[in-house]
PDB file of C-alpha atoms in Angstrom:
ATOM      1  CA  UNK A1313     -53.757  70.918 -76.260  1.00  0.00           C
ATOM      2  CA  UNK A1314     -52.640  70.880 -72.621  1.00  0.00           C
ATOM      3  CA  UNK A1315     -55.923  69.261 -71.596  1.00  0.00           C
ATOM      4  CA  UNK A1316     -55.389  66.565 -74.209  1.00  0.00           C
ATOM      5  CA  UNK A1317     -51.895  65.844 -72.923  1.00  0.00           C
ATOM      6  CA  UNK A1318     -53.097  65.871 -69.305  1.00  0.00           C
ATOM      7  CA  UNK A1319     -55.870  63.443 -70.212  1.00  0.00           C
ATOM      8  CA  UNK A1320     -53.406  61.142 -71.951  1.00  0.00           C
ATOM      9  CA  UNK A1321     -51.096  61.218 -68.949  1.00  0.00           C
ATOM     10  CA  UNK A1322     -53.997  60.504 -66.603  1.00  0.00           C
ATOM     11  CA  UNK A1323     -55.160  57.615 -68.773  1.00  0.00           C
ATOM     12  CA  UNK A1324     -51.664  56.125 -68.910  1.00  0.00           C
ATOM     13  CA  UNK A1325     -51.263  56.526 -65.142  1.00  0.00           C
ATOM     14  CA  UNK A1326     -54.611  54.769 -64.633  1.00  0.00           C
ATOM     15  CA  UNK A1327     -53.589  51.854 -66.849  1.00  0.00           C
ATOM     16  CA  UNK A1328     -50.239  51.540 -65.061  1.00  0.00           C
ATOM     17  CA  UNK A1329     -52.060  51.611 -61.725  1.00  0.00           C
ATOM     18  CA  UNK A1330     -54.305  48.799 -62.944  1.00  0.00           C
ATOM     19  CA  UNK A1331     -51.223  46.727 -63.787  1.00  0.00           C
ATOM     20  CA  UNK A1332     -49.695  47.415 -60.376  1.00  0.00           C
ATOM     21  CA  UNK A1333     -52.946  46.463 -58.628  1.00  0.00           C
ATOM     22  CA  UNK A1334     -53.209  43.266 -60.687  1.00  0.00           C
ATOM     23  CA  UNK A1335     -49.600  42.339 -59.907  1.00  0.00           C
ATOM     24  CA  UNK A1336     -50.242  42.869 -56.194  1.00  0.00           C
ATOM     25  CA  UNK A1337     -53.411  40.780 -56.396  1.00  0.00           C
ATOM     26  CA  UNK A1338     -51.533  38.036 -58.251  1.00  0.00           C
ATOM     27  CA  UNK A1339     -48.800  37.995 -55.620  1.00  0.00           C
ATOM     28  CA  UNK A1340     -51.428  37.635 -52.895  1.00  0.00           C
ATOM     29  CA  UNK A1341     -53.266  34.925 -54.838  1.00  0.00           C
ATOM     30  CA  UNK A1342     -50.035  32.999 -55.329  1.00  0.00           C
ATOM     31  CA  UNK A1343     -49.344  33.180 -51.587  1.00  0.00           C
ATOM     32  CA  UNK A1344     -52.847  31.872 -50.847  1.00  0.00           C
ATOM     33  CA  UNK A1345     -52.434  29.061 -53.369  1.00  0.00           C
ATOM     34  CA  UNK A1346     -49.076  28.115 -51.871  1.00  0.00           C
ATOM     35  CA  UNK A1347     -50.596  28.001 -48.380  1.00  0.00           C
ATOM     36  CA  UNK A1348     -53.464  25.791 -49.577  1.00  0.00           C
ATOM     37  CA  UNK A1349     -50.965  23.547 -51.388  1.00  0.00           C
ATOM     38  CA  UNK A1350     -49.143  23.092 -48.091  1.00  0.00           C
ATOM     39  CA  UNK A1351     -52.421  22.286 -46.347  1.00  0.00           C
ATOM     40  CA  UNK A1352     -53.220  19.669 -48.971  1.00  0.00           C
ATOM     41  CA  UNK A1353     -49.773  18.122 -48.629  1.00  0.00           C
ATOM     42  CA  UNK A1354     -50.248  17.863 -44.873  1.00  0.00           C
ATOM     43  CA  UNK A1355     -53.713  16.348 -45.362  1.00  0.00           C
ATOM     44  CA  UNK A1356     -52.362  13.812 -47.873  1.00  0.00           C
ATOM     45  CA  UNK A1357     -49.598  12.821 -45.464  1.00  0.00           C
ATOM     46  CA  UNK A1358     -52.166  12.385 -42.689  1.00  0.00           C
ATOM     47  CA  UNK A1359     -54.322  10.228 -44.964  1.00  0.00           C
ATOM     48  CA  UNK A1360     -51.364   8.044 -45.883  1.00  0.00           C
ATOM     49  CA  UNK A1361     -50.511   7.681 -42.207  1.00  0.00           C
ATOM     50  CA  UNK A1362     -53.986   6.487 -41.199  1.00  0.00           C
ATOM     51  CA  UNK A1363     -54.155   4.232 -44.263  1.00  0.00           C
ATOM     52  CA  UNK A1364     -50.955   2.568 -43.076  1.00  0.00           C
ATOM     53  CA  UNK A1365     -52.453   2.337 -39.590  1.00  0.00           C
ATOM     54  CA  UNK A1366     -55.622   0.644 -40.821  1.00  0.00           C
ATOM     55  CA  UNK A1367     -53.565  -1.712 -42.987  1.00  0.00           C
ATOM     56  CA  UNK A1368     -51.554  -2.775 -39.944  1.00  0.00           C
ATOM     57  CA  UNK A1369     -54.710  -3.176 -37.866  1.00  0.00           C
ATOM     58  CA  UNK A1370     -56.337  -5.295 -40.562  1.00  0.00           C
ATOM     59  CA  UNK A1371     -53.233  -7.420 -40.937  1.00  0.00           C
ATOM     60  CA  UNK A1372     -53.068  -8.069 -37.208  1.00  0.00           C
ATOM     61  CA  UNK A1373     -56.762  -8.838 -37.080  1.00  0.00           C
ATOM     62  CA  UNK A1374     -56.460 -11.138 -40.065  1.00  0.00           C
ATOM     63  CA  UNK A1375     -53.498 -12.984 -38.539  1.00  0.00           C
ATOM     64  CA  UNK A1376     -55.404 -13.334 -35.276  1.00  0.00           C
ATOM     65  CA  UNK A1377     -58.498 -14.636 -37.035  1.00  0.00           C
ATOM     66  CA  UNK A1378     -56.410 -17.053 -39.043  1.00  0.00           C
ATOM     67  CA  UNK A1379     -54.739 -18.307 -35.864  1.00  0.00           C
ATOM     68  CA  UNK A1380     -58.142 -18.672 -34.237  1.00  0.00           C
ATOM     69  CA  UNK A1381     -59.483 -20.514 -37.266  1.00  0.00           C
ATOM     70  CA  UNK A1382     -56.446 -22.803 -37.365  1.00  0.00           C
ATOM     71  CA  UNK A1383     -56.813 -23.543 -33.674  1.00  0.00           C
ATOM     72  CA  UNK A1384     -60.476 -24.391 -34.188  1.00  0.00           C
ATOM     73  CA  UNK A1385     -59.623 -26.612 -37.171  1.00  0.00           C
ATOM     74  CA  UNK A1386     -56.949 -28.456 -35.184  1.00  0.00           C
ATOM     75  CA  UNK A1387     -59.297 -28.846 -32.215  1.00  0.00           C
ATOM     76  CA  UNK A1388     -62.044 -30.257 -34.432  1.00  0.00           C
ATOM     77  CA  UNK A1389     -59.622 -32.626 -36.154  1.00  0.00           C
ATOM     78  CA  UNK A1390     -58.144 -33.870 -32.871  1.00  0.00           C
ATOM     79  CA  UNK A1391     -61.571 -34.384 -31.340  1.00  0.00           C
ATOM     80  CA  UNK A1392     -62.656 -36.306 -34.418  1.00  0.00           C
ATOM     81  CA  UNK A1393     -59.490 -38.428 -34.290  1.00  0.00           C
ATOM     82  CA  UNK A1394     -59.966 -39.229 -30.611  1.00  0.00           C
ATOM     83  CA  UNK A1395     -63.376 -40.738 -31.263  1.00  0.00           C
ATOM     84  CA  UNK A1396     -62.411 -41.978 -34.730  1.00  0.00           C
ATOM     85  CA  UNK A1397     -59.115 -43.450 -35.921  1.00  0.00           C
ATOM     86  CA  UNK A1398     -57.376 -43.288 -32.535  1.00  0.00           C
ATOM     87  CA  UNK A1399     -60.273 -44.974 -30.807  1.00  0.00           C
ATOM     88  CA  UNK A1400     -60.315 -47.710 -33.443  1.00  0.00           C
ATOM     89  CA  UNK A1401     -56.589 -48.373 -33.053  1.00  0.00           C
ATOM     90  CA  UNK A1402     -56.823 -48.184 -29.273  1.00  0.00           C
ATOM     91  CA  UNK A1403     -59.733 -50.625 -29.081  1.00  0.00           C
ATOM     92  CA  UNK A1404     -58.585 -52.796 -31.948  1.00  0.00           C
ATOM     93  CA  UNK A1405     -61.976 -52.470 -33.628  1.00  0.00           C
ATOM     94  CA  UNK A1406     -60.643 -51.251 -36.998  1.00  0.00           C
ATOM     95  CA  UNK A1407     -63.553 -52.473 -39.081  1.00  0.00           C
ATOM     96  CA  UNK A1408     -62.801 -52.874 -42.771  1.00  0.00           C
ATOM     97  CA  UNK A1409     -59.705 -50.604 -42.604  1.00  0.00           C
ATOM     98  CA  UNK A1410     -56.248 -51.882 -41.859  1.00  0.00           C
ATOM     99  CA  UNK A1411     -54.365 -50.622 -38.789  1.00  0.00           C
ATOM    100  CA  UNK A1412     -51.685 -49.213 -41.113  1.00  0.00           C
ATOM    101  CA  UNK A1413     -54.240 -47.105 -42.983  1.00  0.00           C
ATOM    102  CA  UNK A1414     -55.765 -45.813 -39.776  1.00  0.00           C
ATOM    103  CA  UNK A1415     -52.318 -44.897 -38.465  1.00  0.00           C
ATOM    104  CA  UNK A1416     -51.430 -43.046 -41.674  1.00  0.00           C
ATOM    105  CA  UNK A1417     -54.604 -41.008 -41.241  1.00  0.00           C
ATOM    106  CA  UNK A1418     -53.718 -40.284 -37.630  1.00  0.00           C
ATOM    107  CA  UNK A1419     -50.023 -39.546 -38.094  1.00  0.00           C
ATOM    108  CA  UNK A1420     -50.316 -35.858 -39.246  1.00  0.00           C
ATOM    109  CA  UNK A1421     -52.337 -35.113 -36.095  1.00  0.00           C
ATOM    110  CA  UNK A1422     -49.771 -36.787 -33.901  1.00  0.00           C
ATOM    111  CA  UNK A1423     -47.278 -34.144 -35.073  1.00  0.00           C
ATOM    112  CA  UNK A1424     -49.458 -31.490 -33.411  1.00  0.00           C
ATOM    113  CA  UNK A1425     -49.159 -33.171 -30.009  1.00  0.00           C
ATOM    114  CA  UNK A1426     -46.455 -32.314 -27.484  1.00  0.00           C
ATOM    115  CA  UNK A1427     -44.709 -35.715 -27.342  1.00  0.00           C
ATOM    116  CA  UNK A1428     -41.185 -36.428 -26.191  1.00  0.00           C
ATOM    117  CA  UNK A1429     -38.883 -38.349 -28.479  1.00  0.00           C
ATOM    118  CA  UNK A1430     -39.247 -41.727 -26.799  1.00  0.00           C
ATOM    119  CA  UNK A1431     -43.033 -41.562 -26.706  1.00  0.00           C
ATOM    120  CA  UNK A1432     -43.224 -40.413 -30.314  1.00  0.00           C
ATOM    121  CA  UNK A1433     -40.998 -43.307 -31.503  1.00  0.00           C
ATOM    122  CA  UNK A1434     -43.032 -45.860 -29.525  1.00  0.00           C
ATOM    123  CA  UNK A1435     -46.431 -44.628 -30.743  1.00  0.00           C
ATOM    124  CA  UNK A1436     -46.640 -46.486 -34.043  1.00  0.00           C
ATOM    125  CA  UNK A1437     -45.594 -49.928 -32.769  1.00  0.00           C
ATOM    126  CA  UNK A1438     -48.011 -49.713 -29.870  1.00  0.00           C
ATOM    127  CA  UNK A1439     -51.008 -48.575 -31.925  1.00  0.00           C
ATOM    128  CA  UNK A1440     -50.483 -51.110 -34.712  1.00  0.00           C
ATOM    129  CA  UNK A1441     -50.675 -53.962 -32.193  1.00  0.00           C
ATOM    130  CA  UNK A1442     -54.016 -55.410 -31.206  1.00  0.00           C
ATOM    131  CA  UNK A1443     -54.925 -54.702 -27.582  1.00  0.00           C
ATOM    132  CA  UNK A1444     -54.325 -58.344 -26.651  1.00  0.00           C
ATOM    133  CA  UNK A1445     -50.818 -58.194 -28.101  1.00  0.00           C
ATOM    134  CA  UNK A1446     -49.711 -55.089 -26.265  1.00  0.00           C
ATOM    135  CA  UNK A1447     -47.404 -55.347 -23.349  1.00  0.00           C
ATOM    136  CA  UNK A1448     -47.264 -53.159 -20.282  1.00  0.00           C
ATOM    137  CA  UNK A1449     -45.059 -50.588 -22.027  1.00  0.00           C
ATOM    138  CA  UNK A1450     -47.323 -50.468 -25.112  1.00  0.00           C
ATOM    139  CA  UNK A1451     -50.362 -49.955 -22.912  1.00  0.00           C
ATOM    140  CA  UNK A1452     -48.571 -47.112 -21.146  1.00  0.00           C
ATOM    141  CA  UNK A1453     -47.735 -45.520 -24.538  1.00  0.00           C
ATOM    142  CA  UNK A1454     -51.389 -45.648 -25.634  1.00  0.00           C
ATOM    143  CA  UNK A1455     -52.479 -44.206 -22.288  1.00  0.00           C
ATOM    144  CA  UNK A1456     -49.980 -41.290 -22.531  1.00  0.00           C
ATOM    145  CA  UNK A1457     -51.007 -40.697 -26.109  1.00  0.00           C
ATOM    146  CA  UNK A1458     -54.637 -40.400 -25.083  1.00  0.00           C
ATOM    147  CA  UNK A1459     -53.680 -37.924 -22.358  1.00  0.00           C
ATOM    148  CA  UNK A1460     -51.698 -35.891 -24.906  1.00  0.00           C
ATOM    149  CA  UNK A1461     -54.766 -35.675 -27.150  1.00  0.00           C
ATOM    150  CA  UNK A1462     -56.858 -34.464 -24.220  1.00  0.00           C
ATOM    151  CA  UNK A1463     -54.236 -31.919 -23.117  1.00  0.00           C
ATOM    152  CA  UNK A1464     -53.833 -30.499 -26.629  1.00  0.00           C
ATOM    153  CA  UNK A1465     -57.591 -30.225 -27.124  1.00  0.00           C
ATOM    154  CA  UNK A1466     -57.915 -28.465 -23.776  1.00  0.00           C
ATOM    155  CA  UNK A1467     -55.118 -26.031 -24.679  1.00  0.00           C
ATOM    156  CA  UNK A1468     -56.686 -25.257 -28.028  1.00  0.00           C
ATOM    157  CA  UNK A1469     -60.074 -24.717 -26.407  1.00  0.00           C
ATOM    158  CA  UNK A1470     -58.517 -22.287 -23.928  1.00  0.00           C
ATOM    159  CA  UNK A1471     -56.687 -20.404 -26.698  1.00  0.00           C
ATOM    160  CA  UNK A1472     -59.863 -20.149 -28.727  1.00  0.00           C
ATOM    161  CA  UNK A1473     -61.828 -18.872 -25.745  1.00  0.00           C
ATOM    162  CA  UNK A1474     -59.121 -16.410 -24.733  1.00  0.00           C
ATOM    163  CA  UNK A1475     -58.617 -15.249 -28.294  1.00  0.00           C
ATOM    164  CA  UNK A1476     -62.212 -14.222 -28.833  1.00  0.00           C
ATOM    165  CA  UNK A1477     -62.077 -11.014 -26.723  1.00  0.00           C
ATOM    166  CA  UNK A1478     -58.694 -10.134 -28.241  1.00  0.00           C
ATOM    167  CA  UNK A1479     -60.122 -10.687 -31.698  1.00  0.00           C
ATOM    168  CA  UNK A1480     -63.043  -8.414 -30.888  1.00  0.00           C
ATOM    169  CA  UNK A1481     -60.623  -5.770 -29.561  1.00  0.00           C
ATOM    170  CA  UNK A1482     -58.577  -5.959 -32.744  1.00  0.00           C
ATOM    171  CA  UNK A1483     -61.762  -5.667 -34.777  1.00  0.00           C
ATOM    172  CA  UNK A1484     -62.582  -2.503 -32.826  1.00  0.00           C
ATOM    173  CA  UNK A1485     -59.098  -1.144 -33.601  1.00  0.00           C
ATOM    174  CA  UNK A1486     -59.730  -1.782 -37.270  1.00  0.00           C
ATOM    175  CA  UNK A1487     -63.064   0.023 -37.062  1.00  0.00           C
ATOM    176  CA  UNK A1488     -61.468   3.017 -35.354  1.00  0.00           C
ATOM    177  CA  UNK A1489     -58.663   3.135 -37.919  1.00  0.00           C
ATOM    178  CA  UNK A1490     -61.192   2.982 -40.760  1.00  0.00           C
ATOM    179  CA  UNK A1491     -63.066   5.907 -39.169  1.00  0.00           C
ATOM    180  CA  UNK A1492     -59.806   7.866 -39.076  1.00  0.00           C
ATOM    181  CA  UNK A1493     -59.310   7.133 -42.769  1.00  0.00           C
ATOM    182  CA  UNK A1494     -62.776   8.448 -43.582  1.00  0.00           C
ATOM    183  CA  UNK A1495     -62.100  11.623 -41.590  1.00  0.00           C
ATOM    184  CA  UNK A1496     -58.633  12.117 -43.106  1.00  0.00           C
ATOM    185  CA  UNK A1497     -59.949  11.602 -46.627  1.00  0.00           C
ATOM    186  CA  UNK A1498     -62.679  14.160 -45.935  1.00  0.00           C
ATOM    187  CA  UNK A1499     -60.096  16.702 -44.760  1.00  0.00           C
ATOM    188  CA  UNK A1500     -57.964  15.908 -47.799  1.00  0.00           C
ATOM    189  CA  UNK A1501     -60.914  16.376 -50.156  1.00  0.00           C
ATOM    190  CA  UNK A1502     -61.771  19.705 -48.543  1.00  0.00           C
ATOM    191  CA  UNK A1503     -58.157  20.844 -48.863  1.00  0.00           C
ATOM    192  CA  UNK A1504     -58.106  19.740 -52.503  1.00  0.00           C
ATOM    193  CA  UNK A1505     -61.338  21.660 -53.225  1.00  0.00           C
ATOM    194  CA  UNK A1506     -59.987  24.784 -51.542  1.00  0.00           C
ATOM    195  CA  UNK A1507     -56.745  24.504 -53.496  1.00  0.00           C
ATOM    196  CA  UNK A1508     -58.654  24.087 -56.754  1.00  0.00           C
ATOM    197  CA  UNK A1509     -60.692  27.194 -55.951  1.00  0.00           C
ATOM    198  CA  UNK A1510     -57.573  29.219 -55.121  1.00  0.00           C
ATOM    199  CA  UNK A1511     -55.921  28.088 -58.345  1.00  0.00           C
ATOM    200  CA  UNK A1512     -58.999  29.149 -60.292  1.00  0.00           C
ATOM    201  CA  UNK A1513     -58.929  32.543 -58.543  1.00  0.00           C
ATOM    202  CA  UNK A1514     -55.227  32.853 -59.338  1.00  0.00           C
ATOM    203  CA  UNK A1515     -55.918  32.167 -63.012  1.00  0.00           C
ATOM    204  CA  UNK A1516     -58.549  34.922 -63.025  1.00  0.00           C
ATOM    205  CA  UNK A1517     -56.061  37.364 -61.511  1.00  0.00           C
ATOM    206  CA  UNK A1518     -53.465  36.308 -64.091  1.00  0.00           C
ATOM    207  CA  UNK A1519     -56.026  36.974 -66.812  1.00  0.00           C
ATOM    208  CA  UNK A1520     -56.743  40.392 -65.288  1.00  0.00           C
ATOM    209  CA  UNK A1521     -53.040  41.230 -65.236  1.00  0.00           C
ATOM    210  CA  UNK A1522     -52.636  40.092 -68.827  1.00  0.00           C
ATOM    211  CA  UNK A1523     -55.589  42.240 -69.884  1.00  0.00           C
ATOM    212  CA  UNK A1524     -54.209  45.258 -67.982  1.00  0.00           C
ATOM    213  CA  UNK A1525     -50.839  44.936 -69.718  1.00  0.00           C
ATOM    214  CA  UNK A1526     -52.571  44.480 -73.061  1.00  0.00           C
ATOM    215  CA  UNK A1527     -54.648  47.622 -72.463  1.00  0.00           C
ATOM    216  CA  UNK A1528     -51.507  49.634 -71.763  1.00  0.00           C
ATOM    217  CA  UNK A1529     -49.794  48.250 -74.857  1.00  0.00           C
ATOM    218  CA  UNK A1530     -52.817  49.090 -77.001  1.00  0.00           C
ATOM    219  CA  UNK A1531     -52.997  52.604 -75.550  1.00  0.00           C
ATOM    220  CA  UNK A1532     -49.347  53.462 -76.135  1.00  0.00           C
ATOM    221  CA  UNK A1533     -49.802  54.598 -79.790  1.00  0.00           C
ATOM    222  CA  UNK A1534     -52.629  56.905 -78.739  1.00  0.00           C
ATOM    223  CA  UNK A1535     -50.572  58.201 -75.824  1.00  0.00           C
ATOM    224  CA  UNK A1536     -47.557  58.767 -78.070  1.00  0.00           C
ATOM    225  CA  UNK A1537     -49.683  60.666 -80.553  1.00  0.00           C
ATOM    226  CA  UNK A1538     -51.265  62.792 -77.818  1.00  0.00           C
ATOM    227  CA  UNK A1539     -47.935  63.693 -76.206  1.00  0.00           C
ATOM    228  CA  UNK A1540     -45.801  63.879 -79.355  1.00  0.00           C
ATOM    229  CA  UNK A1541     -46.026  67.676 -79.745  1.00  0.00           C
ATOM    230  CA  UNK A1542     -45.197  68.225 -76.074  1.00  0.00           C
ATOM    231  CA  UNK A1543     -42.290  65.809 -76.229  1.00  0.00           C
ATOM    232  CA  UNK A1544     -40.925  67.587 -79.306  1.00  0.00           C
ATOM    233  CA  UNK A1545     -41.154  70.918 -77.518  1.00  0.00           C
ATOM    234  CA  UNK A1546     -39.448  69.453 -74.487  1.00  0.00           C
ATOM    235  CA  UNK A1547     -36.761  68.002 -76.738  1.00  0.00           C
ATOM    236  CA  UNK A1548     -36.250  71.375 -78.405  1.00  0.00           C
ATOM    237  CA  UNK A1549     -36.043  73.108 -75.043  1.00  0.00           C
ATOM    238  CA  UNK A1550     -33.617  70.494 -73.823  1.00  0.00           C
ATOM    239  CA  UNK A1551     -31.534  70.835 -76.970  1.00  0.00           C
ATOM    240  CA  UNK A1552     -31.541  74.620 -76.605  1.00  0.00           C
ATOM    241  CA  UNK A1553     -30.526  74.304 -72.986  1.00  0.00           C
ATOM    242  CA  UNK A1554     -27.819  71.791 -73.793  1.00  0.00           C
ATOM    243  CA  UNK A1555     -26.362  73.969 -76.614  1.00  0.00           C
ATOM    244  CA  UNK A1556     -26.531  77.192 -74.650  1.00  0.00           C
ATOM    245  CA  UNK A1557     -25.240  75.548 -71.530  1.00  0.00           C
ATOM    246  CA  UNK A1558     -22.276  74.299 -73.529  1.00  0.00           C
ATOM    247  CA  UNK A1559     -21.675  77.815 -74.932  1.00  0.00           C
ATOM    248  CA  UNK A1560     -22.042  79.320 -71.486  1.00  0.00           C
ATOM    249  CA  UNK A1561     -19.624  76.824 -70.027  1.00  0.00           C
ATOM    250  CA  UNK A1562     -17.102  77.556 -72.780  1.00  0.00           C
ATOM    251  CA  UNK A1563     -17.498  81.304 -72.280  1.00  0.00           C
ATOM    252  CA  UNK A1564     -17.238  80.926 -68.541  1.00  0.00           C
ATOM    253  CA  UNK A1565     -14.070  78.925 -69.033  1.00  0.00           C
ATOM    254  CA  UNK A1566     -12.624  81.713 -71.202  1.00  0.00           C
ATOM    255  CA  UNK A1567     -13.683  84.437 -68.761  1.00  0.00           C
ATOM    256  CA  UNK A1568     -12.281  82.412 -65.936  1.00  0.00           C
ATOM    257  CA  UNK A1569      -8.958  82.081 -67.777  1.00  0.00           C
ATOM    258  CA  UNK A1570      -8.816  85.812 -68.454  1.00  0.00           C
ATOM    259  CA  UNK A1571      -9.760  86.594 -64.880  1.00  0.00           C
ATOM    260  CA  UNK A1572      -7.072  84.274 -63.599  1.00  0.00           C
ATOM    261  CA  UNK A1573      -4.529  85.963 -65.906  1.00  0.00           C
ATOM    262  CA  UNK A1574      -5.575  89.471 -64.748  1.00  0.00           C
ATOM    263  CA  UNK A1575      -5.477  88.362 -61.125  1.00  0.00           C
ATOM    264  CA  UNK A1576      -2.009  86.934 -61.640  1.00  0.00           C
ATOM    265  CA  UNK A1577      -0.833  90.210 -63.262  1.00  0.00           C
ATOM    266  CA  UNK A1578      -2.338  92.254 -60.436  1.00  0.00           C
ATOM    267  CA  UNK A1579      -0.654  90.035 -57.882  1.00  0.00           C
ATOM    268  CA  UNK A1580       2.666  90.421 -59.686  1.00  0.00           C
ATOM    269  CA  UNK A1581       2.214  94.189 -59.807  1.00  0.00           C
ATOM    270  CA  UNK A1582       1.362  94.251 -56.120  1.00  0.00           C
ATOM    271  CA  UNK A1583       4.458  92.258 -55.317  1.00  0.00           C
ATOM    272  CA  UNK A1584       6.591  94.602 -57.473  1.00  0.00           C
ATOM    273  CA  UNK A1585       5.076  97.678 -55.791  1.00  0.00           C
ATOM    274  CA  UNK A1586       5.731  96.230 -52.366  1.00  0.00           C
ATOM    275  CA  UNK A1587       9.340  95.521 -53.308  1.00  0.00           C
ATOM    276  CA  UNK A1588       9.807  99.102 -54.666  1.00  0.00           C
ATOM    277  CA  UNK A1589       8.340 100.564 -51.469  1.00  0.00           C
ATOM    278  CA  UNK A1590      10.663  98.477 -49.353  1.00  0.00           C
ATOM    279  CA  UNK A1591      13.648  99.687 -51.437  1.00  0.00           C
ATOM    280  CA  UNK A1592      12.540 103.354 -51.188  1.00  0.00           C
ATOM    281  CA  UNK A1593      12.057 103.069 -47.441  1.00  0.00           C
ATOM    282  CA  UNK A1594      15.532 101.606 -47.107  1.00  0.00           C
ATOM    283  CA  UNK A1595      17.052 104.421 -49.196  1.00  0.00           C
ATOM    284  CA  UNK A1596      15.238 107.064 -47.109  1.00  0.00           C
ATOM    285  CA  UNK A1597      16.487 105.457 -43.944  1.00  0.00           C
ATOM    286  CA  UNK A1598      20.052 105.460 -45.277  1.00  0.00           C
ATOM    287  CA  UNK A1599      19.830 109.144 -46.172  1.00  0.00           C
ATOM    288  CA  UNK A1600      18.440 110.005 -42.741  1.00  0.00           C
ATOM    289  CA  UNK A1601      21.210 108.118 -41.044  1.00  0.00           C
ATOM    290  CA  UNK A1602      23.840 109.970 -43.177  1.00  0.00           C
ATOM    291  CA  UNK A1603      22.364 113.335 -42.282  1.00  0.00           C
ATOM    292  CA  UNK A1604      22.398 112.490 -38.583  1.00  0.00           C
ATOM    293  CA  UNK A1605      26.030 111.511 -38.711  1.00  0.00           C
ATOM    294  CA  UNK A1606      26.973 114.756 -40.580  1.00  0.00           C
ATOM    295  CA  UNK A1607      25.178 116.901 -37.996  1.00  0.00           C
ATOM    296  CA  UNK A1608      26.991 115.159 -35.178  1.00  0.00           C
ATOM    297  CA  UNK A1609      30.344 115.816 -36.774  1.00  0.00           C
ATOM    298  CA  UNK A1610      29.553 119.516 -37.253  1.00  0.00           C
ATOM    299  CA  UNK A1611      28.589 119.912 -33.638  1.00  0.00           C
ATOM    300  CA  UNK A1612      31.802 118.256 -32.558  1.00  0.00           C
ATOM    301  CA  UNK A1613      33.867 120.639 -34.701  1.00  0.00           C
ATOM    302  CA  UNK A1614      32.173 123.701 -33.260  1.00  0.00           C
ATOM    303  CA  UNK A1615      32.789 122.580 -29.657  1.00  0.00           C
ATOM    304  CA  UNK A1616      36.554 121.967 -30.071  1.00  0.00           C
ATOM    305  CA  UNK A1617      37.846 125.674 -29.859  1.00  0.00           C
ATOM    306  CA  UNK A1618      35.976 126.362 -26.643  1.00  0.00           C
ATOM    307  CA  UNK A1619      37.735 123.513 -24.966  1.00  0.00           C
ATOM    308  CA  UNK A1620      41.231 124.982 -25.966  1.00  0.00           C
ATOM    309  CA  UNK A1621      40.486 128.468 -24.570  1.00  0.00           C
ATOM    310  CA  UNK A1622      39.419 127.001 -21.256  1.00  0.00           C
ATOM    311  CA  UNK A1623      42.673 125.076 -21.063  1.00  0.00           C
ATOM    312  CA  UNK A1624      44.823 128.125 -21.713  1.00  0.00           C
ATOM    313  CA  UNK A1625      43.001 130.233 -19.019  1.00  0.00           C
ATOM    314  CA  UNK A1626      43.634 127.623 -16.460  1.00  0.00           C
TER     315      UNK A1626
END
């Protein structure tokens, strides 16, 4: 019977140890999962950062390319106008078109030129006149207008030439940013895979813990049955001890009360005896003192006649 109980206790202890081990493993797995979650969050933030960087780089590169393209378009249009509509109005050889139509075609391009107010206001009247009808001032306006076309075309050509290396540099920045995105996304994917693996491991540990608890729950009836007789005996012993301890305590209380009463009586008797002894000693002392006084008086009486005879002889 004792072996059966010992085996049941050992089995229960083993099952409880399995639960404790599973709980420890789960706590560790949760810590690992939390750490990997943090790593993934950091990786996601890094990816978002480089994505924003590449977006800015692309936007700058796009704006630069658009500016370059616009400059090239303006340059081409101005060059075409110089040899086209402007040349026709300047020379007066307008062909089948009217000067007004040619000027309307040219007018949007004139807005792109750096003209002062007086020159801009004098442009149309001068160009609409035939060369023979132009005065000195009109001729000067046409001459300045031609110089403005040349200056603007030269500026645009310089901007286009200068912008090419900058455009290539911005393209390189975009390429570098895109490479960073690829690297960041790779790190993020790795972190996500590791987190998924740790979560899967955590689920397995949770399943192990659940199974361990279930095993203990299933074993409890068998354990109760195996230890029932021992528990009953222990309960009986405990009951016996409780009852007898209560009786002993009650008896001890009674004995203690009696002992206290006897001790009090003995103390009272001792005090009474001491008082009687003191009284007896006092009486004895009084008697002794009386006897001493009586003896002294007798001796005095005996000595008195002697003293008279001596007086008479003298």
